[in-house]
mmCIF file of C-alpha atoms in Angstrom:
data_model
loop_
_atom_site.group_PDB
_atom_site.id
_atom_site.type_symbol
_atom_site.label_atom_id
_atom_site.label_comp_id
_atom_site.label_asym_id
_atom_site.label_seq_id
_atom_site.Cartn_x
_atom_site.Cartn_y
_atom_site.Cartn_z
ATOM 1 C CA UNK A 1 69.853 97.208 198.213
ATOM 2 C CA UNK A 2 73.399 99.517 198.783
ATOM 3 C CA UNK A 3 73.382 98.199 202.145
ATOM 4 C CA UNK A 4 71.575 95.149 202.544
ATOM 5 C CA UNK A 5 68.996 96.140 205.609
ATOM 6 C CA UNK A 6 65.313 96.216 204.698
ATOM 7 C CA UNK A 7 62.984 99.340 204.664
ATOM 8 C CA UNK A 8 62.169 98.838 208.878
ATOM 9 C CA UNK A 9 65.709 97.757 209.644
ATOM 10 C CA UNK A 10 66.786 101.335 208.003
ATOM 11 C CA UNK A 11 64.472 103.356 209.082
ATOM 12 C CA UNK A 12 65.875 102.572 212.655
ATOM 13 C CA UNK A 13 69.176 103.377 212.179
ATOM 14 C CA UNK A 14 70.498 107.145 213.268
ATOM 15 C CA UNK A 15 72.644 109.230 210.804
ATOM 16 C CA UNK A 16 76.048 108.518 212.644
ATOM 17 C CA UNK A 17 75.380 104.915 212.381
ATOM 18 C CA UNK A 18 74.701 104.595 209.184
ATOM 19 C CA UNK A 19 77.845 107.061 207.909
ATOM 20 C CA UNK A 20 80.960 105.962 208.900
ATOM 21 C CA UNK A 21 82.979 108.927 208.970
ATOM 22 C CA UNK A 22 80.161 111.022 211.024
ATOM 23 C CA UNK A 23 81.249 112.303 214.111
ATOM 24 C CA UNK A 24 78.917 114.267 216.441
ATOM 25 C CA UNK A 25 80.325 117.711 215.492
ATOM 26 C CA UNK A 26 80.047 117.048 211.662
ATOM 27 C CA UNK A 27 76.649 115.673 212.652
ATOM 28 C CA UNK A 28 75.821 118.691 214.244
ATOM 29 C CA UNK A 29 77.442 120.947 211.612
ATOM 30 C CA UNK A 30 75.339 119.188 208.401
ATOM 31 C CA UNK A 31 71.720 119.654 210.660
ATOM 32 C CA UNK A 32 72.743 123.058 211.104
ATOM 33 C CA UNK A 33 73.010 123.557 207.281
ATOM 34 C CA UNK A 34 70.201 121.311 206.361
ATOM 35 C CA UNK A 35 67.802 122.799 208.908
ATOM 36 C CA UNK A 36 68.094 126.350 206.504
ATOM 37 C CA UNK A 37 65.167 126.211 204.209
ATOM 38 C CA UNK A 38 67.210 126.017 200.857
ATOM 39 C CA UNK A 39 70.183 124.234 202.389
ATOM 40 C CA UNK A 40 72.075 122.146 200.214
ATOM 41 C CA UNK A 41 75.218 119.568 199.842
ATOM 42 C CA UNK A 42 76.489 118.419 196.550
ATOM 43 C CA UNK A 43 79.172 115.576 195.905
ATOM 44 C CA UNK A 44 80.323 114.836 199.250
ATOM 45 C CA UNK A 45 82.036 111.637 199.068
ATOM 46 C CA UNK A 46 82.180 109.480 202.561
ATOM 47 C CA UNK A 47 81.419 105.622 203.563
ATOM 48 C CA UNK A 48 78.198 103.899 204.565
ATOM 49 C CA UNK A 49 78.295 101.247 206.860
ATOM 50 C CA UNK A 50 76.665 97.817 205.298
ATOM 51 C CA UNK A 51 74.830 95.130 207.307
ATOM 52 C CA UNK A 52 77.888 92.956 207.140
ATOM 53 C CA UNK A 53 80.016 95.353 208.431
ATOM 54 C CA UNK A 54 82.007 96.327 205.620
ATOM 55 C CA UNK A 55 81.735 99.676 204.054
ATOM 56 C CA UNK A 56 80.581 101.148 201.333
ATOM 57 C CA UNK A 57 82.167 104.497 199.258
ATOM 58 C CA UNK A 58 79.529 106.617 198.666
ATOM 59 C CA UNK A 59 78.304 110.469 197.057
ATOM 60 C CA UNK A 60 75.911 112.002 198.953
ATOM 61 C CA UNK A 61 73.947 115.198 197.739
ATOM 62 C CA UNK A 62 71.447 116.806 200.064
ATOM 63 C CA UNK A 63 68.970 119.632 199.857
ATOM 64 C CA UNK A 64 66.263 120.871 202.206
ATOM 65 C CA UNK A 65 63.202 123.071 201.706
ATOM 66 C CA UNK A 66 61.127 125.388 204.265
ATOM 67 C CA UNK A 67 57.282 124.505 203.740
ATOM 68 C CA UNK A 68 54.529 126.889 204.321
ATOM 69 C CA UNK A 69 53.879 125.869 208.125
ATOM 70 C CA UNK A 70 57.594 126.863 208.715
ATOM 71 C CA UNK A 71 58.381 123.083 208.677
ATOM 72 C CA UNK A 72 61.779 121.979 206.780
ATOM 73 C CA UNK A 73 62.167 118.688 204.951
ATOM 74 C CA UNK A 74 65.301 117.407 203.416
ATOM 75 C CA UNK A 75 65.992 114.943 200.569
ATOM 76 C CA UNK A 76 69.568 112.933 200.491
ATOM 77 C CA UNK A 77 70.333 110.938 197.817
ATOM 78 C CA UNK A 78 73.641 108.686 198.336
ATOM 79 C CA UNK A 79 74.565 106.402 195.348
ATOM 80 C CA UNK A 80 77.731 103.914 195.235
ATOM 81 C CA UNK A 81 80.374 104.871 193.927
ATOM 82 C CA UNK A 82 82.357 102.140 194.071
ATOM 83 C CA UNK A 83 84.044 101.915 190.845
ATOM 84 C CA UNK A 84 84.809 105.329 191.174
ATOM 85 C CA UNK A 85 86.589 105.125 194.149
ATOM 86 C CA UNK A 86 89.064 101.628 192.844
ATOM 87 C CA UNK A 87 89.805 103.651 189.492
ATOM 88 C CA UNK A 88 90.592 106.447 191.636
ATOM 89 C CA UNK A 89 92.777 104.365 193.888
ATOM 90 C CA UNK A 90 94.495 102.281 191.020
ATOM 91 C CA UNK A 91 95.260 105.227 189.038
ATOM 92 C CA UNK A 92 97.198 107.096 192.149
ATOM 93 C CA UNK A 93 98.757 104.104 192.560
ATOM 94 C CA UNK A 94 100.023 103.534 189.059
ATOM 95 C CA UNK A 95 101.826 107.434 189.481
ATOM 96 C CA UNK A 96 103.099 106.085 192.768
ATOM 97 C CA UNK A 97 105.009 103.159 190.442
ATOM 98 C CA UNK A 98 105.814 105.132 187.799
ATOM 99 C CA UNK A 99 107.703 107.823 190.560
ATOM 100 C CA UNK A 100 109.119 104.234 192.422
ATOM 101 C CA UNK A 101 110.236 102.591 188.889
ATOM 102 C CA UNK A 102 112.453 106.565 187.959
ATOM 103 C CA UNK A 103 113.916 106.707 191.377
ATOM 104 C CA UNK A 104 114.882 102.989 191.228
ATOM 105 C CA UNK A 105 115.951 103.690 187.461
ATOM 106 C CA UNK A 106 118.328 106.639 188.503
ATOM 107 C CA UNK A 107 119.123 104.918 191.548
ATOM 108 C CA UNK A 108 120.806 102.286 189.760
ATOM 109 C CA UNK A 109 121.441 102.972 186.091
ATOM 110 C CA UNK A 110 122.582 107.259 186.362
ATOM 111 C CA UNK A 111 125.247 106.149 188.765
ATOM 112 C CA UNK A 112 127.654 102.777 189.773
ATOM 113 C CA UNK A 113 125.650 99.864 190.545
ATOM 114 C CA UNK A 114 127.018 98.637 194.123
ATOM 115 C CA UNK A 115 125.423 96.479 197.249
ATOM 116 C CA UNK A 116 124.161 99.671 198.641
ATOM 117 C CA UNK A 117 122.372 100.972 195.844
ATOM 118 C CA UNK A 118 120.562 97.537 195.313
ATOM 119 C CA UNK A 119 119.819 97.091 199.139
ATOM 120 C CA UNK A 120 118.069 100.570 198.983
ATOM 121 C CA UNK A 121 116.038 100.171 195.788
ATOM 122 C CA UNK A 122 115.063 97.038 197.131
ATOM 123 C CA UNK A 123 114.210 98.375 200.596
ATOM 124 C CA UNK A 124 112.006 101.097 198.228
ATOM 125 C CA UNK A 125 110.603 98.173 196.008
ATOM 126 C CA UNK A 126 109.557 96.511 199.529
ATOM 127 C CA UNK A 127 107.823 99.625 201.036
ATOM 128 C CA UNK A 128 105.936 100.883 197.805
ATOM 129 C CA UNK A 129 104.882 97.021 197.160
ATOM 130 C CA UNK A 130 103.591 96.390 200.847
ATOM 131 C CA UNK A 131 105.507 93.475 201.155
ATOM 132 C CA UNK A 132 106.407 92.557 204.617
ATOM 133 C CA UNK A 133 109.652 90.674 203.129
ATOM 134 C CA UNK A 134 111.393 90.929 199.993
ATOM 135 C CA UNK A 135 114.909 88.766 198.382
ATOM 136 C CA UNK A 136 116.777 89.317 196.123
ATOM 137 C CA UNK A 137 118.432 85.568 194.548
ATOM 138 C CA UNK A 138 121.736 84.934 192.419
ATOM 139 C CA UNK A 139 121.840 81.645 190.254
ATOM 140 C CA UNK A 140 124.817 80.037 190.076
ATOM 141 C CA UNK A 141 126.042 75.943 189.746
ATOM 142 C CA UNK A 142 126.657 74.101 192.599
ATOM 143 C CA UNK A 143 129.847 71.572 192.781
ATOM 144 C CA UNK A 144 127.820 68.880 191.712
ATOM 145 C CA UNK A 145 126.544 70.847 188.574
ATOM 146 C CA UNK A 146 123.068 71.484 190.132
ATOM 147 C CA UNK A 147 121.661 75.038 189.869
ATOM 148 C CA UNK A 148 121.492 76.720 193.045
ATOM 149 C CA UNK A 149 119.467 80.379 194.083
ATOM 150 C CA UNK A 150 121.580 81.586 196.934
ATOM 151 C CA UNK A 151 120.227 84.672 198.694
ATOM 152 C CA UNK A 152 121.922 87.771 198.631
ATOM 153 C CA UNK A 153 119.823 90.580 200.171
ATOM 154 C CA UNK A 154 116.725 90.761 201.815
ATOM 155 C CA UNK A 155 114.732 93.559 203.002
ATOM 156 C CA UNK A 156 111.943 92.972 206.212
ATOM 157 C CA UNK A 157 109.494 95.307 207.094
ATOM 158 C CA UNK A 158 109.566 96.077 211.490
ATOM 159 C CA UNK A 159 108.630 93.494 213.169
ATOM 160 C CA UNK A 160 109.355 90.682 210.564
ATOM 161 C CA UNK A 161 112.128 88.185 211.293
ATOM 162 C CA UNK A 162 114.742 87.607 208.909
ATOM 163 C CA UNK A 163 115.361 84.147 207.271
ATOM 164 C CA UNK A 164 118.989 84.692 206.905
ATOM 165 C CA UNK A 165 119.226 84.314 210.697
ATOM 166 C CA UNK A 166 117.814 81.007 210.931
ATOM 167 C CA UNK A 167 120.217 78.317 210.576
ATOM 168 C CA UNK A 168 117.383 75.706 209.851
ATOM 169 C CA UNK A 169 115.925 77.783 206.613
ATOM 170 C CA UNK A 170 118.184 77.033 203.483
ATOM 171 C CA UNK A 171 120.158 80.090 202.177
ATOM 172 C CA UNK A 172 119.268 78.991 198.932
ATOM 173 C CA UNK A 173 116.340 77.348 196.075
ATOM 174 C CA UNK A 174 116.689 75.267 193.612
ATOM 175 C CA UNK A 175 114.479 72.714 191.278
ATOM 176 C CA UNK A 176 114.166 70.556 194.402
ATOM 177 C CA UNK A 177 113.032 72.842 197.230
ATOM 178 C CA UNK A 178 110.123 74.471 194.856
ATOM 179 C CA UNK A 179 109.693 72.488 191.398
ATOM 180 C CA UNK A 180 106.780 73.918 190.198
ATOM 181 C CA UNK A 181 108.033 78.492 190.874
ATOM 182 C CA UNK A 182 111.387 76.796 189.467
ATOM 183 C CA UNK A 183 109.552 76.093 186.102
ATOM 184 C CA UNK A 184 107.762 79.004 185.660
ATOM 185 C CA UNK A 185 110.739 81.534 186.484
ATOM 186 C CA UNK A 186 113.309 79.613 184.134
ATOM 187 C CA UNK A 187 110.216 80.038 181.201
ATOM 188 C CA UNK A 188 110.888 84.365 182.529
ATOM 189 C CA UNK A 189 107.144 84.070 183.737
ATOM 190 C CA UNK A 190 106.055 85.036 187.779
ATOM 191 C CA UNK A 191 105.492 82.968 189.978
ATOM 192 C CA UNK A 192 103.090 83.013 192.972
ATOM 193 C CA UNK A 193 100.375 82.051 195.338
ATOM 194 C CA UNK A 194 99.023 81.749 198.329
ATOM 195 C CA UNK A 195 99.859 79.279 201.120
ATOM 196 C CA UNK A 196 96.511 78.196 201.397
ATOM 197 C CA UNK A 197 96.462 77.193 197.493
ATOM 198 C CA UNK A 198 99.892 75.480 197.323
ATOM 199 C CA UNK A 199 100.847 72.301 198.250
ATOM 200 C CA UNK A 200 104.333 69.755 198.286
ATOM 201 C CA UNK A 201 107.623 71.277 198.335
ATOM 202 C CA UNK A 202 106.745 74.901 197.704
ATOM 203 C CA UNK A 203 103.951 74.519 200.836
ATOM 204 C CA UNK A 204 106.770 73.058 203.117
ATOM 205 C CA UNK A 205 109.397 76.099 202.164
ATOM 206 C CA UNK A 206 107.177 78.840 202.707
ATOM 207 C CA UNK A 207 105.689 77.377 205.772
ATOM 208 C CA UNK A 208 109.430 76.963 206.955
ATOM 209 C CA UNK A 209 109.346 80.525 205.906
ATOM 210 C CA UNK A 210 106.724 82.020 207.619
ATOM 211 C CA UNK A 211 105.085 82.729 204.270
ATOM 212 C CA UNK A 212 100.937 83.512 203.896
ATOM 213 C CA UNK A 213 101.486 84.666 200.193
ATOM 214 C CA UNK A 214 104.736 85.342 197.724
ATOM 215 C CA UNK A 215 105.369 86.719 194.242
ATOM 216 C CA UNK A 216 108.608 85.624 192.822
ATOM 217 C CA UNK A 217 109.902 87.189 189.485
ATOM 218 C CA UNK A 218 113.252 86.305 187.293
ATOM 219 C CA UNK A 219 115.799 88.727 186.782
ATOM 220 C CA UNK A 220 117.446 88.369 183.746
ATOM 221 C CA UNK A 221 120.472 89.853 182.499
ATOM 222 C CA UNK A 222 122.588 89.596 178.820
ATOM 223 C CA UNK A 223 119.251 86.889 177.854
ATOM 224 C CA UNK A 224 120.110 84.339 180.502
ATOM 225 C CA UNK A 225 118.225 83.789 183.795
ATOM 226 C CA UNK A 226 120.464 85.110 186.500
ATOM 227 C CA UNK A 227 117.987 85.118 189.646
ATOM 228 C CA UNK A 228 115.255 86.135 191.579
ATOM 229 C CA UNK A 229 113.980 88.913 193.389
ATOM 230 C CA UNK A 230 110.676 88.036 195.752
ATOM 231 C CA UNK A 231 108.213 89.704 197.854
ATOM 232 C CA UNK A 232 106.256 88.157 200.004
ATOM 233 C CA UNK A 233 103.615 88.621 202.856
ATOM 234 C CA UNK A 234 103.789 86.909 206.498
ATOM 235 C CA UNK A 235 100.958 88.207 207.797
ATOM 236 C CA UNK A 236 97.823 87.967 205.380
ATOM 237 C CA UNK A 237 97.087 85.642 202.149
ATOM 238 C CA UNK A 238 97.508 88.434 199.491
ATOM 239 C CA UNK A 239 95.789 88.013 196.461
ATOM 240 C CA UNK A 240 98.996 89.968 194.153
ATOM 241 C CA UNK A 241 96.862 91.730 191.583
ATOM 242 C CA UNK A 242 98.168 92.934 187.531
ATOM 243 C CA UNK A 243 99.044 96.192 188.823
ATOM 244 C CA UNK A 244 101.605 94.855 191.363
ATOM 245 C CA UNK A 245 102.741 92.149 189.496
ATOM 246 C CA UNK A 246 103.473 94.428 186.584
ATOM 247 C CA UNK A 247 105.259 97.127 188.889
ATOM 248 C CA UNK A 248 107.509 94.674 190.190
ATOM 249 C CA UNK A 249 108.434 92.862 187.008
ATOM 250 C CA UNK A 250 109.355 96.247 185.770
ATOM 251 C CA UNK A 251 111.466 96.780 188.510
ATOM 252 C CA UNK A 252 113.177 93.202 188.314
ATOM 253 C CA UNK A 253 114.077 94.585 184.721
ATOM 254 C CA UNK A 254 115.436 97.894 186.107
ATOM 255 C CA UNK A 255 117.618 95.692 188.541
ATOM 256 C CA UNK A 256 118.414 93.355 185.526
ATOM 257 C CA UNK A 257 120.146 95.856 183.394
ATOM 258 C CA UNK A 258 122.212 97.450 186.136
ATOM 259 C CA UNK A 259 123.737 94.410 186.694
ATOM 260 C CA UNK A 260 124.217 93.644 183.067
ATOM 261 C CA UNK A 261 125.965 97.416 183.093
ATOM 262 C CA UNK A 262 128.172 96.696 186.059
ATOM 263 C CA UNK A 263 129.558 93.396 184.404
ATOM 264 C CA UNK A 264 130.228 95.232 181.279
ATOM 265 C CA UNK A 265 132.023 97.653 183.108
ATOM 266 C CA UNK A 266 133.688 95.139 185.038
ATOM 267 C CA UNK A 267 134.578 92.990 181.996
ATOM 268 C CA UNK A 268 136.037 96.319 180.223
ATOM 269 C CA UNK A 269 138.067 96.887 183.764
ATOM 270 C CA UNK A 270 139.495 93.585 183.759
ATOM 271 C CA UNK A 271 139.960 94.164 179.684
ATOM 272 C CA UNK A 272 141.594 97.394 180.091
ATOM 273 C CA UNK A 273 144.071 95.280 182.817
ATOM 274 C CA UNK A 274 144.425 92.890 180.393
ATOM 275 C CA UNK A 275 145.549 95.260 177.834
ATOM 276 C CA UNK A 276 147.993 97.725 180.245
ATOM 277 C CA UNK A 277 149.756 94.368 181.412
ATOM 278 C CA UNK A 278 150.182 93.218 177.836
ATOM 279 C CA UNK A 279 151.846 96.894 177.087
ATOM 280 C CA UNK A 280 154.170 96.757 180.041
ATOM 281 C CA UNK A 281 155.324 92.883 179.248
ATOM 282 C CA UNK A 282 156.193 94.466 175.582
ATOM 283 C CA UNK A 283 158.012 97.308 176.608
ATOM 284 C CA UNK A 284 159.969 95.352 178.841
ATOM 285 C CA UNK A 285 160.644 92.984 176.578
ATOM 286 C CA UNK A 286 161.587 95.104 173.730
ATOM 287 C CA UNK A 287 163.526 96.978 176.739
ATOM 288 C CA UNK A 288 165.442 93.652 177.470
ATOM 289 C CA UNK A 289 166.393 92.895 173.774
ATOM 290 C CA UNK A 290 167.644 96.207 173.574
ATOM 291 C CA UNK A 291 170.022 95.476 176.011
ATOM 292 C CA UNK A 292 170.556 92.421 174.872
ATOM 293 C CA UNK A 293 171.433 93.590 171.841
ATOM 294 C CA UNK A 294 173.983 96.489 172.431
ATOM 295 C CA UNK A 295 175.756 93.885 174.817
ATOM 296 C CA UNK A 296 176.416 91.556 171.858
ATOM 297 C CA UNK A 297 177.687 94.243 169.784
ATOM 298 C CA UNK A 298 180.211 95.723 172.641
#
């Protein structure tokens, strides 16, 4: 039932092609171990091979008794443990976002947010994520009053061409080129798919794009949409699960509020400015009357 063969189909399979991970030395190594009346294995995790091909994560415990003819018989029990084995994986993954999401955090927010630092976190974002692309967008109003997403960074994993080379591929989205992730990211929600699944404009940009899959997320910053960062896979459809979509989201926030920072701190720059050239004006003109003043009474 684990593996889908029947009883006869089983019983005419060997050890190493049944176990996955059994090479003839480890082969050797467990019949040496076995064949010792009293011999015994407990909780060794390793991966059956189903019918179909695919595998299957199981726990194997073995023991072996001598009988009184000098005879030795061994019982292995394997059970799947595959629940086991995705809470395992999902929980190291979550610590490998939560380390990503404080490096990103005191990437960006401990120290000057500049093109650099963003181009590195997202580089980071990209690797950790698996993404074999990822963009970073900045809104802003066209001449004509029309909101445009021009792209500003983007990160490739080797081997993946870059859009930003390719005069044909527009530099930038809007409500026109893909209506429907346009919608969704103005409402702050995420927006993906894969190619297979999609169809009219936002089929024709991503196949333009090389695109199998994408997960596009807003970045907001002082309450107001102010772009997009996106990740997306050329190679396979991806099916972007909670775990990632939460990650990145989390991360989109993280870049969010460093920009916010660095126009604050730009704003109080230019404020500061403001304020110096407003004191020097004064004391020159103050300065001026002054003179002005002790001319009229010589």
């Amino acid at each position: 039932n684990l593996l889908g063969y029947d009883r006869d189909e089983l019983l005419r399979l060997s050890p190493a092609e049944l176990d996955a991970s059994l090479s003839p030395a480890r082969l050797r190594t467990l019949r040496r171990i076995l064949r010792q009346g009293g011999g015994e294995l407990a909780g060794v995790e390793t991966t059956y091979r189903h019918k179909d091909g695919s595998l299957v994560p199981v726990e194997v415990n073995a023991r072996s008794s001598l009988l009184a003819d000098g005879r030795v018989i061994a019982a292995i029990v394997a059970r799947g443990i595959r629940e086991r084995v995705r809470t395992r994986k999902a929980l190291e993954l979550r610590c490998q976002y939560e380390h990503v999401l404080a490096t990103c955090a005191r990437e960006l927010l401990a120290q000057p947010c500049t093109a650099e630092s963003i181009a590195r976190v997202l580089e980071t974002l990209r690797a950790t994520a698996g993404a074999c692309r990822a963009s970073i967008y900045e809104n802003h109003e066209d001449e004509a009053g029309q909101l445009q997403s021009l792209r500003r960074y983007e990160r490739l994993a080797p081997g993946v061409w870059s859009v930003s080379e390719h005069a044909d591929i527009p530099k930038s989205l809007n409500a026109q080129r893909a209506p429907h992730f346009y919608r969704l990211l103005r409402e702050g929600k995420a927006a993906y798919g894969v190619l297979s699944s999609l169809s009219g404009p936002e089929k024709r940009l991503l196949e333009g794009m090389g695109v199998k899959s994408v997960l596009a997320l807003p970045i907001v910053v002082r309450g107001h949409w102010h772009g997009i960062i996106a990740f997306s896979d050329t190679r396979n459809e991806r099916a972007w699960q909670p775990g990632d979509i939460a990650f990145l989201q989390t991360a989109g926030e993280i870049i969010g509020a460093a920009l916010e920072r660095s126009q604050t701190e730009l704003s109080l720059a230019e404020s500061h400015q403001r304020a110096e050239e407003a004191s020097r004006a004064k004391s020159l003109f103050l300065a001026n009357t002054g003179t002005k003043r002790e001319r009229l009474a010589a």
